[in-house]
XYZ file of C-alpha atoms in Angstrom:
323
model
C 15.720 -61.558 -39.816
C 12.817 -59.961 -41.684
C 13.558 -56.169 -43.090
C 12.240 -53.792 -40.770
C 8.922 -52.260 -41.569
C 8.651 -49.127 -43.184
C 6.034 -46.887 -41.539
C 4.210 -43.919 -43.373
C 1.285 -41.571 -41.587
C -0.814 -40.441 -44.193
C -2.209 -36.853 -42.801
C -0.004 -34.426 -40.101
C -3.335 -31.870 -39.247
C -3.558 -32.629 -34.985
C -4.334 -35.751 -34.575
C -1.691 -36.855 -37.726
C 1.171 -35.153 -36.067
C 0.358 -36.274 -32.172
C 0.735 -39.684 -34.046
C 3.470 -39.131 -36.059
C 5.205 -37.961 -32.560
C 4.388 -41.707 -31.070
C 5.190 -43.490 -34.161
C 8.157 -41.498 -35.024
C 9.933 -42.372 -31.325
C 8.460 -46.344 -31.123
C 10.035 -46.613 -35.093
C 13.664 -45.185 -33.771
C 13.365 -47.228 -31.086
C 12.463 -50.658 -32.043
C 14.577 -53.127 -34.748
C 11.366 -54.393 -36.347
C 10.954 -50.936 -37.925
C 12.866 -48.708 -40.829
C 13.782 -45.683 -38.363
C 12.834 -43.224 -41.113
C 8.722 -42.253 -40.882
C 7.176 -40.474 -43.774
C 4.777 -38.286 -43.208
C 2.335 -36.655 -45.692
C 2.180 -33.027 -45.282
C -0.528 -31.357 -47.461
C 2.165 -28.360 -48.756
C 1.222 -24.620 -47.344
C 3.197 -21.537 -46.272
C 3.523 -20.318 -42.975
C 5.089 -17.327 -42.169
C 6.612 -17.164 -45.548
C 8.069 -21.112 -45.077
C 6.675 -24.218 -46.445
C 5.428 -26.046 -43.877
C 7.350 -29.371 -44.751
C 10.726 -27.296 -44.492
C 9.419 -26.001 -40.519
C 8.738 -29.662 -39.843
C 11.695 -31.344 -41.303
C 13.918 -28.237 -40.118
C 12.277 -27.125 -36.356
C 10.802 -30.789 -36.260
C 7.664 -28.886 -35.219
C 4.159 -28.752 -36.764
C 3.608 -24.897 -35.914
C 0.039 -24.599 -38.174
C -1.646 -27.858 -36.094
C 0.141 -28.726 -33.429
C 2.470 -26.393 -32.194
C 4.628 -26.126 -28.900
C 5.349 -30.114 -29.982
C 8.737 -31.295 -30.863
C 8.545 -33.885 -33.278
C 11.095 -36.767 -33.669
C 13.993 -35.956 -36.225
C 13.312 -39.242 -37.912
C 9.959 -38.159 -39.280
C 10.005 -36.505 -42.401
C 7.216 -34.436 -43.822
C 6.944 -34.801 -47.986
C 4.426 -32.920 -49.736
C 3.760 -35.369 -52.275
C 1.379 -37.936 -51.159
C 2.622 -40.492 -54.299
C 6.099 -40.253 -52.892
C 5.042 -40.585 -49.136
C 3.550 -43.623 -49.565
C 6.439 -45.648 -51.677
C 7.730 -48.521 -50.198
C 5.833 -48.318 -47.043
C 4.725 -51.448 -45.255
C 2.305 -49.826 -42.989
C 0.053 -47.062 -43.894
C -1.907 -45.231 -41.082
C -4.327 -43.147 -42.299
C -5.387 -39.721 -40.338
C -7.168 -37.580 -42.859
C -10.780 -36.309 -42.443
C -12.989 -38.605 -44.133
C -14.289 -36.711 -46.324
C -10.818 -36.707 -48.529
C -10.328 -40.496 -47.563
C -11.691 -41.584 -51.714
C -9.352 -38.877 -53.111
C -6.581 -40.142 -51.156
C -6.846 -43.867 -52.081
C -7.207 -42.829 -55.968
C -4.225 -41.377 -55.771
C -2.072 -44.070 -54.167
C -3.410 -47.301 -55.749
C -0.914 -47.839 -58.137
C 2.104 -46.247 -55.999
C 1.857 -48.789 -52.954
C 3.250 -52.667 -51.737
C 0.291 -55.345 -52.857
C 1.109 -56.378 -49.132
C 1.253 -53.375 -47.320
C -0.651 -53.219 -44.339
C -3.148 -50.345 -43.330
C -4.612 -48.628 -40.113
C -7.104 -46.560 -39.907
C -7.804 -43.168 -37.453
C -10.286 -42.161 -39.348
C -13.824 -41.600 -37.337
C -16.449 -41.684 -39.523
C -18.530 -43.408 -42.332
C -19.658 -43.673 -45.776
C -23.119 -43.405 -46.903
C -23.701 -44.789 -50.816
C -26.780 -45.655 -51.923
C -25.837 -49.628 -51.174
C -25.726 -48.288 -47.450
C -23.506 -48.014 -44.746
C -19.596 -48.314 -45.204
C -17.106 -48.299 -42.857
C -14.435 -45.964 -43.476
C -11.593 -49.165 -43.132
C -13.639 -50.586 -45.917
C -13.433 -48.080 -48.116
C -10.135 -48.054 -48.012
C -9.941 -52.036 -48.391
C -12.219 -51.631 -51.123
C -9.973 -48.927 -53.142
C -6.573 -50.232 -52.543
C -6.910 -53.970 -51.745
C -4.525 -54.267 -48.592
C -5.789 -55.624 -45.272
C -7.151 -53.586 -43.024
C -7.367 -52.591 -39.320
C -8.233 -49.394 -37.127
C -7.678 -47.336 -33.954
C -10.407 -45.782 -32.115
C -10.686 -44.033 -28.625
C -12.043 -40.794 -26.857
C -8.348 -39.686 -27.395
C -7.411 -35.708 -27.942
C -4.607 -35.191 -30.117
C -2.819 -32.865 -27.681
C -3.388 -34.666 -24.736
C -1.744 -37.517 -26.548
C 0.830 -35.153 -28.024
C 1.514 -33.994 -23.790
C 1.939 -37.649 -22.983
C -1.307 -37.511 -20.236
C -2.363 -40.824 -19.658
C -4.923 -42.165 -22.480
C -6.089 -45.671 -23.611
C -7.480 -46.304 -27.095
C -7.731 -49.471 -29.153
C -6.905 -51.099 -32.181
C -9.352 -53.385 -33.934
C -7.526 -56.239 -35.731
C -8.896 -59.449 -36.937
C -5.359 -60.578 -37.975
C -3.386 -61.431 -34.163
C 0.064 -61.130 -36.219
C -0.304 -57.623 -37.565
C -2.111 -56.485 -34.225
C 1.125 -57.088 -31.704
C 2.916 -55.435 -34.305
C 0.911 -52.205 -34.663
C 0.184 -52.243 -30.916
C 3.649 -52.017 -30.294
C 4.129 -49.258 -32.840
C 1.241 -47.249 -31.473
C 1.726 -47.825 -27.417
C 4.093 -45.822 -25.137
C 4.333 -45.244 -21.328
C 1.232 -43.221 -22.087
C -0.742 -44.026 -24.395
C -2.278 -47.870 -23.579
C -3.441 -49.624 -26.138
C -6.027 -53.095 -26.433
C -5.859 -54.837 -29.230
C -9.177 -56.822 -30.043
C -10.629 -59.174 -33.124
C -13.728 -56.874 -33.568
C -12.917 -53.933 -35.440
C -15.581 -53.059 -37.089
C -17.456 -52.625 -33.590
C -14.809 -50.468 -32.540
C -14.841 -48.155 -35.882
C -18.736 -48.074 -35.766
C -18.235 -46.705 -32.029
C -15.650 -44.600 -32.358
C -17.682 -42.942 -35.525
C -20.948 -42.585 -33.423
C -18.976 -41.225 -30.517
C -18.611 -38.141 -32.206
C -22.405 -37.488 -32.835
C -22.684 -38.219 -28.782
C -20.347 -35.624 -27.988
C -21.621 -33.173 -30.216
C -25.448 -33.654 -28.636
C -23.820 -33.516 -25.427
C -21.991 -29.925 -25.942
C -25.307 -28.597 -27.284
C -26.916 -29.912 -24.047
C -23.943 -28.050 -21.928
C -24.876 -24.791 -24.231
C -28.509 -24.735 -22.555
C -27.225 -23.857 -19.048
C -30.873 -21.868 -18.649
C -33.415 -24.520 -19.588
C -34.925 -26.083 -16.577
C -33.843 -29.858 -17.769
C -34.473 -32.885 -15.572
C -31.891 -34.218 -13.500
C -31.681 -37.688 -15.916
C -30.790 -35.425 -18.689
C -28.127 -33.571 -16.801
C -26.362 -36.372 -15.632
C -26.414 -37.926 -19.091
C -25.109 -35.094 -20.484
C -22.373 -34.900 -17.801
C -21.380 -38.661 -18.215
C -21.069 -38.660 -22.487
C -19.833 -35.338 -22.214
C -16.993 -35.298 -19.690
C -13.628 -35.438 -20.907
C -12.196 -36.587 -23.359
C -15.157 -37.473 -25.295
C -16.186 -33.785 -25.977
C -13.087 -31.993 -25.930
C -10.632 -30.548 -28.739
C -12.924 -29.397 -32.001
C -16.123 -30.857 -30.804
C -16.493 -28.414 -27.442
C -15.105 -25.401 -29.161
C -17.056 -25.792 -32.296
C -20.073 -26.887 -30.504
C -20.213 -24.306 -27.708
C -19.374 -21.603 -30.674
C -22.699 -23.138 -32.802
C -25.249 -22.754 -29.579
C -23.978 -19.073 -28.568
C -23.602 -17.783 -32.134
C -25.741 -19.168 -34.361
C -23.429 -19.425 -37.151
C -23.390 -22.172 -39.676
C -20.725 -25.717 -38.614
C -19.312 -24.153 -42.100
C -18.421 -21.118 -41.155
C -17.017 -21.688 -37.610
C -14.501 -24.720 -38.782
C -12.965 -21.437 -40.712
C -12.742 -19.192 -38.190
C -11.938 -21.405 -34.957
C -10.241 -24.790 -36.689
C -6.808 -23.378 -38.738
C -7.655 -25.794 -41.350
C -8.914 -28.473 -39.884
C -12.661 -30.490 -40.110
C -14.963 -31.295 -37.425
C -16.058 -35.251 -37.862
C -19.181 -35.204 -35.767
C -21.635 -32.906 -37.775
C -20.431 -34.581 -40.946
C -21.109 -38.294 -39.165
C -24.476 -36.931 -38.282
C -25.221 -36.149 -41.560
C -23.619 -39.744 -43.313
C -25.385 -41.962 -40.137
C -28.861 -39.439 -41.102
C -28.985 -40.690 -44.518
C -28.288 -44.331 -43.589
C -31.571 -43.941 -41.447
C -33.471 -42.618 -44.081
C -32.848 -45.372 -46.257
C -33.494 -48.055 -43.807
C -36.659 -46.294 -42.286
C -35.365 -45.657 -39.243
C -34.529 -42.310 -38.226
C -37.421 -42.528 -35.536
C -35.594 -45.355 -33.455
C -32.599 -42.832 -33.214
C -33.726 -39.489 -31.992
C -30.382 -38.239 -30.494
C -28.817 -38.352 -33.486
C -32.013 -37.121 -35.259
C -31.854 -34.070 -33.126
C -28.275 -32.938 -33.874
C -28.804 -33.460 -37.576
C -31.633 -31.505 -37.323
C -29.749 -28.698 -35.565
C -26.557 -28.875 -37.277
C -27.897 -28.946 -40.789
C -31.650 -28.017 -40.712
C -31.701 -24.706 -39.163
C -33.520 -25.865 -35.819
C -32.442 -23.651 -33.236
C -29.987 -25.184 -30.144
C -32.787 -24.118 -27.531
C -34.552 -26.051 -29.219
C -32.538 -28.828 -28.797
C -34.728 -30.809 -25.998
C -38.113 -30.119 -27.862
C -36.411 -32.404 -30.796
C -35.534 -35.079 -28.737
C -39.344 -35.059 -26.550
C -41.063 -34.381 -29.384
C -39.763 -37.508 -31.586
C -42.034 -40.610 -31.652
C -39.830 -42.940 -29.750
C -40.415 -40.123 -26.633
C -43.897 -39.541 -26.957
């Protein structure tokens, strides 16, 4: 019988720990997987404790996801080098923007065969163009690859509500294995051959649902019916709740910069959507083709070029594909 898999999550904000809850009680319950789960806990106090000691004491993540047991058998450790030793899968569920740091740091600490997933929504602009965030990764540390993307909210997941995401594998062996180390009761998962469709989607999702709060921030503006209902459909839930609502609806009543409200509303954590907006906006640049897009045009306008919210519909009528 083949040693069971050793299993480390490589991020505990939300969405890391709601995880790290799943993968912690799948690992102690099936043989095909070391019981222990390592978890990466970026080190901070809280209420005069480091965090690792709440998590591996209470078995609680009180900074990002609190009111949650989670199991004994994960264990925080604040040192990313010695999270990752030994593991056999890596899932990785950091914001993206710390995703290069993160595989710099591991390279040389990992199995050559070790086998990664990715939760990260987003992508990478370079100047050679688009990159998906699963490549990155591939590129930096040389392991295959696959991902897991759906309108999911970490504490939905972390109440057990019914949710369905999916993993994108184009290897069938290592996809029944992580489906059965992601899935519960719960939380349904599909595994399909096409993941870089399903990371490109689950990426752009997150521009949708920002547009979409801005449009719910606009109660007053006499919009037609068709926009409504569009906004209604790409905006009910889950696709724009957790961090994208609150954020959002905090950006079109006060004005204040995406900066400054992830500080004051987010404990820590980083909103994907406005930084996806900005990535997917220089992609379009370079290709020429920022007119074809003018939803996500609009929100990179508003999130990063001072255009008002109200002014949110004039963006989108006003852009050359409308007119």
């Amino acid at each position: 019988m083949a040693a069971p898999k050793k299993v480390c999550v490589i991020g505990s904000g939300n969405w890391g720990s709601a995880i790290a809850k799943i993968v912690g009680a799948n690992a102690a319950q099936y043989d095909q997987f070391d019981t222990t789960v390592n978890m990466w806990v970026f080190e901070e106090t809280v209420n005069g404790r480091k965090l690792t000691e709440i998590i591996n004491t209470d078995h609680e993540n009180v900074k990002y996801l609190p009111g949650h047991k989670l199991p004994p058998n994960v264990l925080g450790v604040p040192e990313l080098v010695d999270s990752v030793k030994g593991a056999d899968i890596l899932i990785f569920v950091v914001p993206h923007q710390f995703i290069v740091r993160v595989c710099d740091t591991i390279k040389d600490h990992i199995k050559k065969d070790a086998v990664g997933m990715s939760l990260i929504k987003g992508i990478d602009a370079s100047p050679e163009g688009l990159k998906l965030i699963s490549e990155v990764i591939r590129g930096k540390l040389g392991i295959t690859m696959a991902v897991l993307m759906g309108a999911n909210i970490a504490n939905e997941v972390a109440e057990e509500k019914f949710c369905e995401t999916t993993i994108g594998c184009k290897d069938k062996t290592y996809g029944s294995m992580l489906k059965e180390l992601m899935q519960t009761t719960n939380f349904r998962v599909t595994v399909v051959e096409e993941s870089d469709v399903v990371e490109i989607c689950g990426a752009l999702k997150n521009i949708v649902a920002v547009g979409a709060v801005l449009l719910h921030g606009l109660p007053r503006l006499p919009l037609p019916p068709s926009w409504r209902a569009a906004a209604s459909l790409t905006s009910s839930p889950p696709a724009t709740g957790g961090r994208n609502r609150k954020i959002g609806e905090a950006f079109a009543r006060t004005g204040k910069s995406i900066e400054q409200l992830e500080n004051e509303l987010l404990n820590g954590q980083k909103l994907q959507g406005p930084a996806t907006a900005m990535e997917v906006h220089e992609i379009l640049k370079q290709k020429n083709m920022v007119d074809k897009f003018p939803l996500f045009a609009a929100v990179y306008q508003i999130c990063f070029n001072g255009h008002p919210v109200a002014e949110f519909i004039q963006c989108l009528q006003n852009h050359p594909e409308h007119k």
